[in-house]
């Protein structure tokens, strides 16, 4: 089975570092990093990740604005995006989901559990189509 | 049958310890950034308050992941205080600088105690 590629977009070094090592070491994912929204869009277009973890509060292009650009681009519109936020008020969580995100994970996260939490967001892959039997 | 093979989590634990030490060692640099922002706090405008909020926000988001939930708690409380100062009914009361310093001192103690416990 192909290794899933995750793009983590977060302006905070400490978060990128621990999330990358957790997702790679425990989760067996391939992780690529971007330090902001604009860079994230470039990396996404180039690397075509299977899932994007996206910080909400970032200088420049913030998380919601980055999500809007990703969803507005046919090349990235189907990539599931999961927000990472340090603010966990229910109202905000609902707003973030309404923007088109697959889900929301709150910071601080437990690095031992993060890979399983991320794995749960992968969309079920379609089953391979069975060969049609024509009878003859 | 019990499986004694080390799993991915076992491989992660030593790495996590190293990451924690590095995280602790970066606190003086972060503290210096707070000092810079507080130096002219009395005359500072909303940009400084926003920068302070960003710095606390980062600590709120990262501390718990590095095994320091108290850092996240203090960071979050300080961020909330700065949200109030930056809000529509905000303003910067005289004691605001002292309160922010209190948050930084609390963080100082948490990082210092954690470093002692880890031998960092």
PDB file of C-alpha atoms in Angstrom:
ATOM      1  CA  UNK A   1       0.000   0.000   0.000  1.00  0.00           C
ATOM      2  CA  UNK A   2       1.344   3.419  -0.956  1.00  0.00           C
ATOM      3  CA  UNK A   3       2.579   5.627   1.862  1.00  0.00           C
ATOM      4  CA  UNK A   4       0.179   8.505   2.431  1.00  0.00           C
ATOM      5  CA  UNK A   5       1.620  11.945   1.965  1.00  0.00           C
ATOM      6  CA  UNK A   6       0.620  14.668   4.421  1.00  0.00           C
ATOM      7  CA  UNK A   7       1.267  18.359   3.969  1.00  0.00           C
ATOM      8  CA  UNK A   8       1.502  20.265   7.255  1.00  0.00           C
ATOM      9  CA  UNK A   9       1.081  24.030   6.934  1.00  0.00           C
ATOM     10  CA  UNK A  10       1.962  25.822  10.173  1.00  0.00           C
ATOM     11  CA  UNK A  11       4.042  28.911  10.899  1.00  0.00           C
ATOM     12  CA  UNK A  12       5.300  27.536  14.219  1.00  0.00           C
ATOM     13  CA  UNK A  13       8.599  25.615  14.124  1.00  0.00           C
ATOM     14  CA  UNK A  14       7.874  23.729  17.335  1.00  0.00           C
ATOM     15  CA  UNK A  15       4.606  22.371  15.953  1.00  0.00           C
ATOM     16  CA  UNK A  16       6.066  21.416  12.583  1.00  0.00           C
ATOM     17  CA  UNK A  17       8.936  19.590  14.258  1.00  0.00           C
ATOM     18  CA  UNK A  18       6.989  17.437  16.687  1.00  0.00           C
ATOM     19  CA  UNK A  19       4.118  16.738  14.289  1.00  0.00           C
ATOM     20  CA  UNK A  20       6.479  15.648  11.532  1.00  0.00           C
ATOM     21  CA  UNK A  21       8.420  13.255  13.740  1.00  0.00           C
ATOM     22  CA  UNK A  22       5.236  11.833  15.255  1.00  0.00           C
ATOM     23  CA  UNK A  23       3.522  11.314  11.886  1.00  0.00           C
ATOM     24  CA  UNK A  24       6.608   9.806  10.296  1.00  0.00           C
ATOM     25  CA  UNK A  25       7.837   7.657  13.168  1.00  0.00           C
ATOM     26  CA  UNK A  26       4.583   6.378  14.631  1.00  0.00           C
ATOM     27  CA  UNK A  27       2.246   6.840  11.686  1.00  0.00           C
ATOM     28  CA  UNK A  28       4.528   5.811   8.845  1.00  0.00           C
ATOM     29  CA  UNK A  29       3.356   8.779   6.788  1.00  0.00           C
ATOM     30  CA  UNK A  30       5.431  10.861   4.443  1.00  0.00           C
ATOM     31  CA  UNK A  31       5.328  14.432   5.722  1.00  0.00           C
ATOM     32  CA  UNK A  32       6.058  17.600   3.818  1.00  0.00           C
ATOM     33  CA  UNK A  33       6.115  21.011   5.458  1.00  0.00           C
ATOM     34  CA  UNK A  34       5.199  24.583   4.683  1.00  0.00           C
ATOM     35  CA  UNK A  35       5.637  27.581   6.975  1.00  0.00           C
ATOM     36  CA  UNK A  36       2.659  29.607   5.726  1.00  0.00           C
ATOM     37  CA  UNK A  37      -0.401  29.713   3.516  1.00  0.00           C
ATOM     38  CA  UNK A  38       1.235  30.938   0.312  1.00  0.00           C
ATOM     39  CA  UNK A  39       4.057  28.419   0.603  1.00  0.00           C
ATOM     40  CA  UNK A  40       1.481  25.740   1.404  1.00  0.00           C
ATOM     41  CA  UNK A  41      -0.409  26.420  -1.828  1.00  0.00           C
ATOM     42  CA  UNK A  42       2.805  26.104  -3.832  1.00  0.00           C
ATOM     43  CA  UNK A  43       3.843  22.891  -2.094  1.00  0.00           C
ATOM     44  CA  UNK A  44       0.356  21.437  -2.485  1.00  0.00           C
ATOM     45  CA  UNK A  45       0.339  22.120  -6.224  1.00  0.00           C
ATOM     46  CA  UNK A  46       3.762  20.525  -6.586  1.00  0.00           C
ATOM     47  CA  UNK A  47       3.477  17.552  -4.240  1.00  0.00           C
ATOM     48  CA  UNK A  48      -0.219  16.676  -4.466  1.00  0.00           C
ATOM     49  CA  UNK A  49      -0.577  15.469  -0.864  1.00  0.00           C
ATOM     50  CA  UNK A  50      -3.238  12.977   0.232  1.00  0.00           C
ATOM     51  CA  UNK A  51      -4.253  15.202   3.159  1.00  0.00           C
ATOM     52  CA  UNK A  52      -3.440  18.682   4.425  1.00  0.00           C
ATOM     53  CA  UNK A  53      -3.094  19.704   8.072  1.00  0.00           C
ATOM     54  CA  UNK A  54      -3.666  23.444   8.192  1.00  0.00           C
ATOM     55  CA  UNK A  55      -3.013  25.875  11.025  1.00  0.00           C
ATOM     56  CA  UNK A  56      -5.753  28.471  11.530  1.00  0.00           C
ATOM     57  CA  UNK A  57      -3.873  31.519  12.862  1.00  0.00           C
ATOM     58  CA  UNK A  58      -0.930  32.361  10.641  1.00  0.00           C
ATOM     59  CA  UNK A  59       0.532  35.681   9.507  1.00  0.00           C
ATOM     60  CA  UNK A  60      -0.115  36.514   5.864  1.00  0.00           C
ATOM     61  CA  UNK A  61      -2.518  34.061   4.303  1.00  0.00           C
ATOM     62  CA  UNK A  62      -4.253  32.485   7.295  1.00  0.00           C
ATOM     63  CA  UNK A  63      -5.838  29.029   7.483  1.00  0.00           C
ATOM     64  CA  UNK A  64      -9.379  29.890   6.348  1.00  0.00           C
ATOM     65  CA  UNK A  65      -8.065  31.973   3.406  1.00  0.00           C
ATOM     66  CA  UNK A  66      -5.718  29.129   2.438  1.00  0.00           C
ATOM     67  CA  UNK A  67      -8.581  26.624   2.578  1.00  0.00           C
ATOM     68  CA  UNK A  68     -10.680  28.841   0.310  1.00  0.00           C
ATOM     69  CA  UNK A  69      -7.893  28.926  -2.275  1.00  0.00           C
ATOM     70  CA  UNK A  70      -7.369  25.154  -2.046  1.00  0.00           C
ATOM     71  CA  UNK A  71     -11.076  24.415  -2.464  1.00  0.00           C
ATOM     72  CA  UNK A  72     -11.349  26.916  -5.306  1.00  0.00           C
ATOM     73  CA  UNK A  73      -8.678  25.143  -7.328  1.00  0.00           C
ATOM     74  CA  UNK A  74      -9.841  22.048  -9.254  1.00  0.00           C
ATOM     75  CA  UNK A  75      -6.414  20.463  -8.714  1.00  0.00           C
ATOM     76  CA  UNK A  76      -6.721  20.563  -4.926  1.00  0.00           C
ATOM     77  CA  UNK A  77     -10.446  20.763  -4.266  1.00  0.00           C
ATOM     78  CA  UNK A  78     -10.703  17.046  -3.400  1.00  0.00           C
ATOM     79  CA  UNK A  79      -7.755  16.957  -0.989  1.00  0.00           C
ATOM     80  CA  UNK A  80      -9.111  16.588   2.536  1.00  0.00           C
ATOM     81  CA  UNK A  81      -8.065  19.473   4.755  1.00  0.00           C
ATOM     82  CA  UNK A  82      -7.983  19.237   8.539  1.00  0.00           C
ATOM     83  CA  UNK A  83      -7.594  22.388  10.580  1.00  0.00           C
ATOM     84  CA  UNK A  84      -5.207  22.576  13.505  1.00  0.00           C
ATOM     85  CA  UNK A  85      -6.297  25.155  16.038  1.00  0.00           C
ATOM     86  CA  UNK A  86      -5.288  26.163  19.529  1.00  0.00           C
ATOM     87  CA  UNK A  87      -8.702  27.688  20.100  1.00  0.00           C
ATOM     88  CA  UNK A  88     -11.209  24.975  20.756  1.00  0.00           C
ATOM     89  CA  UNK A  89     -14.462  26.804  21.332  1.00  0.00           C
ATOM     90  CA  UNK A  90     -17.322  24.799  19.868  1.00  0.00           C
ATOM     91  CA  UNK A  91     -18.635  27.739  17.865  1.00  0.00           C
ATOM     92  CA  UNK A  92     -15.300  28.154  16.151  1.00  0.00           C
ATOM     93  CA  UNK A  93     -14.977  24.423  15.503  1.00  0.00           C
ATOM     94  CA  UNK A  94     -18.356  24.428  13.768  1.00  0.00           C
ATOM     95  CA  UNK A  95     -17.441  27.476  11.700  1.00  0.00           C
ATOM     96  CA  UNK A  96     -14.228  25.838  10.548  1.00  0.00           C
ATOM     97  CA  UNK A  97     -16.060  22.684   9.489  1.00  0.00           C
ATOM     98  CA  UNK A  98     -18.644  24.768   7.637  1.00  0.00           C
ATOM     99  CA  UNK A  99     -15.841  26.275   5.573  1.00  0.00           C
ATOM    100  CA  UNK A 100     -15.299  22.902   3.929  1.00  0.00           C
ATOM    101  CA  UNK A 101     -12.662  21.363   6.161  1.00  0.00           C
ATOM    102  CA  UNK A 102     -12.794  17.626   6.731  1.00  0.00           C
ATOM    103  CA  UNK A 103     -12.364  18.182  10.439  1.00  0.00           C
ATOM    104  CA  UNK A 104     -10.557  20.001  13.186  1.00  0.00           C
ATOM    105  CA  UNK A 105      -7.795  18.885  15.537  1.00  0.00           C
ATOM    106  CA  UNK A 106      -6.972  20.972  18.552  1.00  0.00           C
ATOM    107  CA  UNK A 107      -3.544  22.050  19.725  1.00  0.00           C
ATOM    108  CA  UNK A 108      -1.781  21.085  21.839  1.00  0.00           C
ATOM    109  CA  UNK A 109      -2.120  17.574  20.417  1.00  0.00           C
ATOM    110  CA  UNK A 110      -0.728  14.422  21.948  1.00  0.00           C
ATOM    111  CA  UNK A 111       2.084  13.361  19.609  1.00  0.00           C
ATOM    112  CA  UNK A 112       1.495   9.706  20.513  1.00  0.00           C
ATOM    113  CA  UNK A 113      -2.117   9.916  19.331  1.00  0.00           C
ATOM    114  CA  UNK A 114      -1.799  12.335  16.426  1.00  0.00           C
ATOM    115  CA  UNK A 115      -1.150   9.694  13.729  1.00  0.00           C
ATOM    116  CA  UNK A 116      -4.350   7.794  14.599  1.00  0.00           C
ATOM    117  CA  UNK A 117      -6.328  11.017  14.717  1.00  0.00           C
ATOM    118  CA  UNK A 118      -5.044  11.943  11.272  1.00  0.00           C
ATOM    119  CA  UNK A 119      -5.621   8.456   9.852  1.00  0.00           C
ATOM    120  CA  UNK A 120      -9.287   8.721  10.812  1.00  0.00           C
ATOM    121  CA  UNK A 121      -9.711  11.633   8.409  1.00  0.00           C
ATOM    122  CA  UNK A 122      -8.641   9.814   5.289  1.00  0.00           C
ATOM    123  CA  UNK A 123     -11.592   9.255   3.077  1.00  0.00           C
ATOM    124  CA  UNK A 124     -12.409   5.606   2.476  1.00  0.00           C
ATOM    125  CA  UNK A 125     -10.740   4.653  -0.747  1.00  0.00           C
ATOM    126  CA  UNK A 126     -13.142   3.386  -3.406  1.00  0.00           C
ATOM    127  CA  UNK A 127     -13.192  -0.363  -3.809  1.00  0.00           C
ATOM    128  CA  UNK A 128     -11.709  -1.627  -7.056  1.00  0.00           C
ATOM    129  CA  UNK A 129     -14.394  -2.292  -9.652  1.00  0.00           C
ATOM    130  CA  UNK A 130     -14.990  -5.988 -10.199  1.00  0.00           C
ATOM    131  CA  UNK A 131     -14.454  -7.238 -13.705  1.00  0.00           C
ATOM    132  CA  UNK A 132     -17.710  -7.587 -15.514  1.00  0.00           C
ATOM    133  CA  UNK A 133     -18.477 -11.117 -16.456  1.00  0.00           C
ATOM    134  CA  UNK A 134     -20.175 -11.319 -19.827  1.00  0.00           C
ATOM    135  CA  UNK A 135     -21.314 -14.873 -19.522  1.00  0.00           C
ATOM    136  CA  UNK A 136     -19.661 -16.243 -22.620  1.00  0.00           C
TER     137      UNK A 136
ATOM    138  CA  UNK B   1       1.619 -14.801  21.962  1.00  0.00           C
ATOM    139  CA  UNK B   2       3.245 -11.677  23.253  1.00  0.00           C
ATOM    140  CA  UNK B   3       5.066  -9.612  20.684  1.00  0.00           C
ATOM    141  CA  UNK B   4       8.232  -8.135  22.159  1.00  0.00           C
ATOM    142  CA  UNK B   5       9.294  -6.412  18.957  1.00  0.00           C
ATOM    143  CA  UNK B   6       9.692  -2.685  19.533  1.00  0.00           C
ATOM    144  CA  UNK B   7       6.857  -0.791  17.851  1.00  0.00           C
ATOM    145  CA  UNK B   8       6.860   2.633  16.223  1.00  0.00           C
ATOM    146  CA  UNK B   9       5.833   4.254  19.515  1.00  0.00           C
ATOM    147  CA  UNK B  10       8.925   2.803  21.212  1.00  0.00           C
ATOM    148  CA  UNK B  11      11.089   4.340  18.531  1.00  0.00           C
ATOM    149  CA  UNK B  12       9.358   7.667  19.049  1.00  0.00           C
ATOM    150  CA  UNK B  13       9.922   7.934  22.811  1.00  0.00           C
ATOM    151  CA  UNK B  14      13.674   8.665  22.736  1.00  0.00           C
ATOM    152  CA  UNK B  15      13.077  11.167  19.947  1.00  0.00           C
ATOM    153  CA  UNK B  16      10.371  12.805  22.047  1.00  0.00           C
ATOM    154  CA  UNK B  17      12.774  13.205  24.972  1.00  0.00           C
ATOM    155  CA  UNK B  18      15.274  14.933  22.712  1.00  0.00           C
ATOM    156  CA  UNK B  19      12.564  17.170  21.285  1.00  0.00           C
ATOM    157  CA  UNK B  20      11.501  18.136  24.799  1.00  0.00           C
ATOM    158  CA  UNK B  21      15.047  19.087  25.728  1.00  0.00           C
ATOM    159  CA  UNK B  22      15.356  21.203  22.610  1.00  0.00           C
ATOM    160  CA  UNK B  23      12.008  22.835  23.319  1.00  0.00           C
ATOM    161  CA  UNK B  24      13.146  23.735  26.834  1.00  0.00           C
ATOM    162  CA  UNK B  25      16.450  25.063  25.547  1.00  0.00           C
ATOM    163  CA  UNK B  26      14.667  27.474  23.212  1.00  0.00           C
ATOM    164  CA  UNK B  27      12.764  29.226  26.040  1.00  0.00           C
ATOM    165  CA  UNK B  28      15.459  31.905  26.704  1.00  0.00           C
ATOM    166  CA  UNK B  29      15.226  32.963  23.066  1.00  0.00           C
ATOM    167  CA  UNK B  30      11.442  33.223  23.330  1.00  0.00           C
ATOM    168  CA  UNK B  31      11.727  35.062  26.625  1.00  0.00           C
ATOM    169  CA  UNK B  32      14.062  37.578  25.027  1.00  0.00           C
ATOM    170  CA  UNK B  33      11.443  38.176  22.342  1.00  0.00           C
ATOM    171  CA  UNK B  34       8.879  38.913  25.061  1.00  0.00           C
ATOM    172  CA  UNK B  35      11.330  41.323  26.712  1.00  0.00           C
ATOM    173  CA  UNK B  36      11.829  43.144  23.411  1.00  0.00           C
ATOM    174  CA  UNK B  37       8.098  43.530  22.969  1.00  0.00           C
ATOM    175  CA  UNK B  38       7.604  44.716  26.538  1.00  0.00           C
ATOM    176  CA  UNK B  39      10.489  47.183  26.525  1.00  0.00           C
ATOM    177  CA  UNK B  40       8.381  50.088  25.294  1.00  0.00           C
ATOM    178  CA  UNK B  41       5.056  48.639  26.300  1.00  0.00           C
ATOM    179  CA  UNK B  42       3.659  51.942  27.610  1.00  0.00           C
ATOM    180  CA  UNK B  43       3.951  53.605  24.211  1.00  0.00           C
ATOM    181  CA  UNK B  44       3.211  50.536  22.161  1.00  0.00           C
ATOM    182  CA  UNK B  45       0.272  50.304  19.808  1.00  0.00           C
ATOM    183  CA  UNK B  46      -1.910  47.425  18.679  1.00  0.00           C
ATOM    184  CA  UNK B  47       0.872  45.891  16.594  1.00  0.00           C
ATOM    185  CA  UNK B  48       2.897  45.105  19.716  1.00  0.00           C
ATOM    186  CA  UNK B  49      -0.167  43.707  21.440  1.00  0.00           C
ATOM    187  CA  UNK B  50      -0.848  41.506  18.406  1.00  0.00           C
ATOM    188  CA  UNK B  51       2.734  40.275  18.406  1.00  0.00           C
ATOM    189  CA  UNK B  52       2.534  39.480  22.101  1.00  0.00           C
ATOM    190  CA  UNK B  53      -0.716  37.622  21.479  1.00  0.00           C
ATOM    191  CA  UNK B  54       0.932  35.636  18.682  1.00  0.00           C
ATOM    192  CA  UNK B  55       3.838  34.634  20.932  1.00  0.00           C
ATOM    193  CA  UNK B  56       1.501  33.481  23.709  1.00  0.00           C
ATOM    194  CA  UNK B  57      -0.707  31.734  21.152  1.00  0.00           C
ATOM    195  CA  UNK B  58       2.278  29.740  19.929  1.00  0.00           C
ATOM    196  CA  UNK B  59       3.129  28.619  23.444  1.00  0.00           C
ATOM    197  CA  UNK B  60      -0.508  27.736  24.068  1.00  0.00           C
ATOM    198  CA  UNK B  61      -0.472  25.521  20.998  1.00  0.00           C
ATOM    199  CA  UNK B  62       2.842  23.813  21.558  1.00  0.00           C
ATOM    200  CA  UNK B  63       3.458  23.400  25.310  1.00  0.00           C
ATOM    201  CA  UNK B  64       1.156  20.446  25.897  1.00  0.00           C
ATOM    202  CA  UNK B  65       2.526  18.563  22.898  1.00  0.00           C
ATOM    203  CA  UNK B  66       5.958  18.728  24.514  1.00  0.00           C
ATOM    204  CA  UNK B  67       4.681  17.412  27.831  1.00  0.00           C
ATOM    205  CA  UNK B  68       4.228  20.839  29.404  1.00  0.00           C
ATOM    206  CA  UNK B  69       0.462  21.391  29.718  1.00  0.00           C
ATOM    207  CA  UNK B  70       1.050  24.260  32.168  1.00  0.00           C
ATOM    208  CA  UNK B  71       2.778  26.193  29.378  1.00  0.00           C
ATOM    209  CA  UNK B  72      -0.320  25.795  27.229  1.00  0.00           C
ATOM    210  CA  UNK B  73      -2.557  26.882  30.098  1.00  0.00           C
ATOM    211  CA  UNK B  74      -0.592  30.049  30.863  1.00  0.00           C
ATOM    212  CA  UNK B  75      -0.156  30.788  27.155  1.00  0.00           C
ATOM    213  CA  UNK B  76      -3.861  30.418  26.568  1.00  0.00           C
ATOM    214  CA  UNK B  77      -4.789  32.621  29.521  1.00  0.00           C
ATOM    215  CA  UNK B  78      -2.363  35.323  28.403  1.00  0.00           C
ATOM    216  CA  UNK B  79      -3.686  35.097  24.858  1.00  0.00           C
ATOM    217  CA  UNK B  80      -7.218  35.557  26.168  1.00  0.00           C
ATOM    218  CA  UNK B  81      -6.122  38.628  28.144  1.00  0.00           C
ATOM    219  CA  UNK B  82      -4.561  40.153  25.028  1.00  0.00           C
ATOM    220  CA  UNK B  83      -7.710  39.332  23.045  1.00  0.00           C
ATOM    221  CA  UNK B  84      -9.616  41.474  25.539  1.00  0.00           C
ATOM    222  CA  UNK B  85      -7.125  44.341  25.200  1.00  0.00           C
ATOM    223  CA  UNK B  86      -7.417  44.151  21.415  1.00  0.00           C
ATOM    224  CA  UNK B  87     -11.195  43.795  21.421  1.00  0.00           C
ATOM    225  CA  UNK B  88     -13.728  46.497  20.575  1.00  0.00           C
ATOM    226  CA  UNK B  89     -13.997  47.515  24.207  1.00  0.00           C
ATOM    227  CA  UNK B  90     -10.309  47.107  24.748  1.00  0.00           C
ATOM    228  CA  UNK B  91      -7.723  49.609  25.805  1.00  0.00           C
ATOM    229  CA  UNK B  92      -4.525  49.200  27.705  1.00  0.00           C
ATOM    230  CA  UNK B  93      -4.927  49.780  31.441  1.00  0.00           C
ATOM    231  CA  UNK B  94      -1.817  50.767  33.397  1.00  0.00           C
ATOM    232  CA  UNK B  95      -1.547  47.394  35.068  1.00  0.00           C
ATOM    233  CA  UNK B  96      -1.626  45.478  31.779  1.00  0.00           C
ATOM    234  CA  UNK B  97       2.163  45.457  31.418  1.00  0.00           C
ATOM    235  CA  UNK B  98       2.567  44.094  34.940  1.00  0.00           C
ATOM    236  CA  UNK B  99       0.027  41.366  34.267  1.00  0.00           C
ATOM    237  CA  UNK B 100       1.800  40.312  31.090  1.00  0.00           C
ATOM    238  CA  UNK B 101       5.058  40.215  33.039  1.00  0.00           C
ATOM    239  CA  UNK B 102       3.349  37.940  35.555  1.00  0.00           C
ATOM    240  CA  UNK B 103       2.479  35.524  32.758  1.00  0.00           C
ATOM    241  CA  UNK B 104       6.063  35.554  31.548  1.00  0.00           C
ATOM    242  CA  UNK B 105       7.372  34.928  35.060  1.00  0.00           C
ATOM    243  CA  UNK B 106       4.981  32.020  35.416  1.00  0.00           C
ATOM    244  CA  UNK B 107       6.308  30.581  32.168  1.00  0.00           C
ATOM    245  CA  UNK B 108       9.863  31.156  33.375  1.00  0.00           C
ATOM    246  CA  UNK B 109       9.178  29.035  36.433  1.00  0.00           C
ATOM    247  CA  UNK B 110       7.503  26.239  34.461  1.00  0.00           C
ATOM    248  CA  UNK B 111      10.378  26.032  31.977  1.00  0.00           C
ATOM    249  CA  UNK B 112      12.986  26.296  34.718  1.00  0.00           C
ATOM    250  CA  UNK B 113      11.386  23.531  36.825  1.00  0.00           C
ATOM    251  CA  UNK B 114      10.965  21.296  33.778  1.00  0.00           C
ATOM    252  CA  UNK B 115      14.605  21.804  32.779  1.00  0.00           C
ATOM    253  CA  UNK B 116      15.729  20.834  36.309  1.00  0.00           C
ATOM    254  CA  UNK B 117      13.560  17.720  36.242  1.00  0.00           C
ATOM    255  CA  UNK B 118      14.891  16.656  32.881  1.00  0.00           C
ATOM    256  CA  UNK B 119      18.481  17.565  33.587  1.00  0.00           C
ATOM    257  CA  UNK B 120      18.438  19.750  30.463  1.00  0.00           C
TER     258      UNK B 120
END
